[in-house]
Amino acid sequence: MSANTDRYESAVARYFEAWNAGDPEALTKAVAAAWSVEGTYTDPLASVAGHTEIAGLIAGAHEQFPGFAFRPLGAVDGHHNTARFSWELVSEADGSAPVAGFDVITLDGDGRIRSVLGFLDRVPAGA
């Protein structure tokens, strides 16, 4: 495994730590560890910037899907400070995954996320 592959996988692991943080304090710390201060997140349903807005978006996802966790699907692929990966939102109760997609991230020089461009492949009606 190359140093760059490790860098991408580490960034994505921190990303999932943030999305799966269980309480506000853990979420704040995880977002700060994963994203640069000026980091952004954009998908078809949201566009936010900065740690506070990103943490708010993640908290909102937990409110909409209580008892669910974000899980990676497959390998992380990356080059030139950019990585892509697939994910799904899985029910901890029954293993169903009503939401799935893939994200493209760009990293800063410290390996933290500068931007996320999210794409949704599967979304339940009314979400």
PDB file of C-alpha atoms in Angstrom:
ATOM      1  CA  MET A   1       0.000   0.000   0.000  1.00  0.00           C
ATOM      2  CA  SER A   2       1.421   3.369  -0.976  1.00  0.00           C
ATOM      3  CA  ALA A   3       1.724   6.361   1.302  1.00  0.00           C
ATOM      4  CA  ASN A   4      -0.915   8.142  -0.796  1.00  0.00           C
ATOM      5  CA  THR A   5      -3.328   5.211  -0.433  1.00  0.00           C
ATOM      6  CA  ASP A   6      -2.804   5.326   3.334  1.00  0.00           C
ATOM      7  CA  ARG A   7      -3.472   9.068   3.242  1.00  0.00           C
ATOM      8  CA  TYR A   8      -6.764   8.636   1.381  1.00  0.00           C
ATOM      9  CA  GLU A   9      -7.903   5.748   3.563  1.00  0.00           C
ATOM     10  CA  SER A  10      -7.044   7.675   6.737  1.00  0.00           C
ATOM     11  CA  ALA A  11      -9.007  10.710   5.540  1.00  0.00           C
ATOM     12  CA  VAL A  12     -12.014   8.549   4.674  1.00  0.00           C
ATOM     13  CA  ALA A  13     -11.814   6.746   8.037  1.00  0.00           C
ATOM     14  CA  ARG A  14     -11.942  10.131   9.817  1.00  0.00           C
ATOM     15  CA  TYR A  15     -14.855  11.116   7.565  1.00  0.00           C
ATOM     16  CA  PHE A  16     -16.852   8.058   8.700  1.00  0.00           C
ATOM     17  CA  GLU A  17     -15.899   8.712  12.329  1.00  0.00           C
ATOM     18  CA  ALA A  18     -17.505  12.141  11.983  1.00  0.00           C
ATOM     19  CA  TRP A  19     -20.644  10.806  10.289  1.00  0.00           C
ATOM     20  CA  ASN A  20     -21.029   8.143  12.994  1.00  0.00           C
ATOM     21  CA  ALA A  21     -20.177  10.276  16.048  1.00  0.00           C
ATOM     22  CA  GLY A  22     -22.691   9.548  18.786  1.00  0.00           C
ATOM     23  CA  ASP A  23     -22.906  12.762  20.788  1.00  0.00           C
ATOM     24  CA  PRO A  24     -22.396  16.487  20.160  1.00  0.00           C
ATOM     25  CA  GLU A  25     -18.932  16.663  21.765  1.00  0.00           C
ATOM     26  CA  ALA A  26     -17.654  13.641  19.826  1.00  0.00           C
ATOM     27  CA  LEU A  27     -19.169  15.053  16.643  1.00  0.00           C
ATOM     28  CA  THR A  28     -17.457  18.424  17.105  1.00  0.00           C
ATOM     29  CA  LYS A  29     -14.083  16.746  17.658  1.00  0.00           C
ATOM     30  CA  ALA A  30     -14.529  14.324  14.760  1.00  0.00           C
ATOM     31  CA  VAL A  31     -15.499  17.075  12.301  1.00  0.00           C
ATOM     32  CA  ALA A  32     -12.456  19.128  13.358  1.00  0.00           C
ATOM     33  CA  ALA A  33     -10.215  16.084  12.862  1.00  0.00           C
ATOM     34  CA  ALA A  34     -11.665  15.252   9.433  1.00  0.00           C
ATOM     35  CA  TRP A  35     -12.251  18.665   7.787  1.00  0.00           C
ATOM     36  CA  SER A  36     -10.055  21.712   7.348  1.00  0.00           C
ATOM     37  CA  VAL A  37     -11.424  24.882   8.951  1.00  0.00           C
ATOM     38  CA  GLU A  38     -12.729  26.135   5.599  1.00  0.00           C
ATOM     39  CA  GLY A  39     -13.993  22.674   4.568  1.00  0.00           C
ATOM     40  CA  THR A  40     -17.217  22.233   2.612  1.00  0.00           C
ATOM     41  CA  TYR A  41     -19.814  19.538   1.997  1.00  0.00           C
ATOM     42  CA  THR A  42     -22.161  19.557  -1.005  1.00  0.00           C
ATOM     43  CA  ASP A  43     -24.666  16.942  -2.173  1.00  0.00           C
ATOM     44  CA  PRO A  44     -28.039  17.174  -3.962  1.00  0.00           C
ATOM     45  CA  LEU A  45     -29.789  17.974  -0.664  1.00  0.00           C
ATOM     46  CA  ALA A  46     -27.285  20.246   1.112  1.00  0.00           C
ATOM     47  CA  SER A  47     -24.442  22.702   0.714  1.00  0.00           C
ATOM     48  CA  VAL A  48     -22.606  23.735   3.886  1.00  0.00           C
ATOM     49  CA  ALA A  49     -19.246  25.226   4.850  1.00  0.00           C
ATOM     50  CA  GLY A  50     -17.198  25.243   8.037  1.00  0.00           C
ATOM     51  CA  HIS A  51     -17.128  22.943  11.021  1.00  0.00           C
ATOM     52  CA  THR A  52     -20.312  24.236  12.647  1.00  0.00           C
ATOM     53  CA  GLU A  53     -22.461  23.814   9.528  1.00  0.00           C
ATOM     54  CA  ILE A  54     -20.968  20.409   8.700  1.00  0.00           C
ATOM     55  CA  ALA A  55     -21.619  19.185  12.256  1.00  0.00           C
ATOM     56  CA  GLY A  56     -25.186  20.518  12.009  1.00  0.00           C
ATOM     57  CA  LEU A  57     -25.748  18.640   8.773  1.00  0.00           C
ATOM     58  CA  ILE A  58     -24.475  15.405  10.297  1.00  0.00           C
ATOM     59  CA  ALA A  59     -26.615  15.888  13.423  1.00  0.00           C
ATOM     60  CA  GLY A  60     -29.636  16.424  11.169  1.00  0.00           C
ATOM     61  CA  ALA A  61     -28.951  13.141   9.365  1.00  0.00           C
ATOM     62  CA  HIS A  62     -28.872  11.352  12.740  1.00  0.00           C
ATOM     63  CA  GLU A  63     -32.207  12.945  13.659  1.00  0.00           C
ATOM     64  CA  GLN A  64     -33.752  11.866  10.353  1.00  0.00           C
ATOM     65  CA  PHE A  65     -32.308   8.321  10.562  1.00  0.00           C
ATOM     66  CA  PRO A  66     -31.990   7.368  14.255  1.00  0.00           C
ATOM     67  CA  GLY A  67     -30.349   3.996  14.805  1.00  0.00           C
ATOM     68  CA  PHE A  68     -28.511   4.081  11.461  1.00  0.00           C
ATOM     69  CA  ALA A  69     -24.774   4.199  10.741  1.00  0.00           C
ATOM     70  CA  PHE A  70     -22.762   5.147   7.672  1.00  0.00           C
ATOM     71  CA  ARG A  71     -20.635   2.297   6.304  1.00  0.00           C
ATOM     72  CA  PRO A  72     -18.077   2.274   3.489  1.00  0.00           C
ATOM     73  CA  LEU A  73     -18.700   0.083   0.446  1.00  0.00           C
ATOM     74  CA  GLY A  74     -15.634  -1.176  -1.357  1.00  0.00           C
ATOM     75  CA  ALA A  75     -12.205   0.360  -1.618  1.00  0.00           C
ATOM     76  CA  VAL A  76     -11.084   3.979  -1.532  1.00  0.00           C
ATOM     77  CA  ASP A  77      -9.607   5.176  -4.829  1.00  0.00           C
ATOM     78  CA  GLY A  78      -7.510   8.311  -5.073  1.00  0.00           C
ATOM     79  CA  HIS A  79      -4.931  10.471  -6.804  1.00  0.00           C
ATOM     80  CA  HIS A  80      -3.638  14.069  -6.644  1.00  0.00           C
ATOM     81  CA  ASN A  81      -5.255  14.993  -3.298  1.00  0.00           C
ATOM     82  CA  THR A  82      -8.599  13.619  -4.517  1.00  0.00           C
ATOM     83  CA  ALA A  83     -10.325  10.407  -3.439  1.00  0.00           C
ATOM     84  CA  ARG A  84     -13.636   8.704  -4.119  1.00  0.00           C
ATOM     85  CA  PHE A  85     -15.521   6.033  -2.214  1.00  0.00           C
ATOM     86  CA  SER A  86     -18.974   4.503  -1.938  1.00  0.00           C
ATOM     87  CA  TRP A  87     -21.071   4.245   1.214  1.00  0.00           C
ATOM     88  CA  GLU A  88     -24.458   3.208   2.547  1.00  0.00           C
ATOM     89  CA  LEU A  89     -26.602   4.166   5.525  1.00  0.00           C
ATOM     90  CA  VAL A  90     -27.368   0.951   7.422  1.00  0.00           C
ATOM     91  CA  SER A  91     -30.006   0.231  10.075  1.00  0.00           C
ATOM     92  CA  GLU A  92     -28.354  -1.172  13.183  1.00  0.00           C
ATOM     93  CA  ALA A  93     -31.639  -2.987  13.950  1.00  0.00           C
ATOM     94  CA  ASP A  94     -32.274  -4.927  10.739  1.00  0.00           C
ATOM     95  CA  GLY A  95     -29.350  -4.255   8.388  1.00  0.00           C
ATOM     96  CA  SER A  96     -31.462  -2.495   5.764  1.00  0.00           C
ATOM     97  CA  ALA A  97     -29.715   0.265   3.813  1.00  0.00           C
ATOM     98  CA  PRO A  98     -32.267   2.768   2.465  1.00  0.00           C
ATOM     99  CA  VAL A  99     -29.648   5.351   1.435  1.00  0.00           C
ATOM    100  CA  ALA A 100     -26.466   4.821  -0.583  1.00  0.00           C
ATOM    101  CA  GLY A 101     -24.119   6.939  -2.639  1.00  0.00           C
ATOM    102  CA  PHE A 102     -20.553   7.896  -3.351  1.00  0.00           C
ATOM    103  CA  ASP A 103     -18.452  10.878  -2.417  1.00  0.00           C
ATOM    104  CA  VAL A 104     -15.475  12.621  -3.953  1.00  0.00           C
ATOM    105  CA  ILE A 105     -13.202  14.435  -1.496  1.00  0.00           C
ATOM    106  CA  THR A 106     -10.272  16.776  -1.922  1.00  0.00           C
ATOM    107  CA  LEU A 107      -7.616  16.986   0.776  1.00  0.00           C
ATOM    108  CA  ASP A 108      -5.430  19.792   2.016  1.00  0.00           C
ATOM    109  CA  GLY A 109      -1.694  19.436   2.646  1.00  0.00           C
ATOM    110  CA  ASP A 110      -2.357  18.024   6.131  1.00  0.00           C
ATOM    111  CA  GLY A 111      -4.669  15.304   4.815  1.00  0.00           C
ATOM    112  CA  ARG A 112      -7.860  16.938   6.074  1.00  0.00           C
ATOM    113  CA  ILE A 113     -10.887  17.355   3.837  1.00  0.00           C
ATOM    114  CA  ARG A 114     -11.206  20.625   1.931  1.00  0.00           C
ATOM    115  CA  SER A 115     -14.354  19.621   0.066  1.00  0.00           C
ATOM    116  CA  VAL A 116     -16.845  16.808  -0.319  1.00  0.00           C
ATOM    117  CA  LEU A 117     -19.001  16.375  -3.404  1.00  0.00           C
ATOM    118  CA  GLY A 118     -21.650  13.792  -2.586  1.00  0.00           C
ATOM    119  CA  PHE A 119     -23.825  11.836  -4.991  1.00  0.00           C
ATOM    120  CA  LEU A 120     -26.913   9.913  -3.916  1.00  0.00           C
ATOM    121  CA  ASP A 121     -27.584   6.610  -5.668  1.00  0.00           C
ATOM    122  CA  ARG A 122     -30.465   5.446  -3.468  1.00  0.00           C
ATOM    123  CA  VAL A 123     -32.774   7.654  -1.378  1.00  0.00           C
ATOM    124  CA  PRO A 124     -36.145   6.719   0.146  1.00  0.00           C
ATOM    125  CA  ALA A 125     -39.213   8.548  -1.115  1.00  0.00           C
ATOM    126  CA  GLY A 126     -39.864  11.742   0.822  1.00  0.00           C
ATOM    127  CA  ALA A 127     -36.307  12.097   2.141  1.00  0.00           C
TER     128      ALA A 127
END
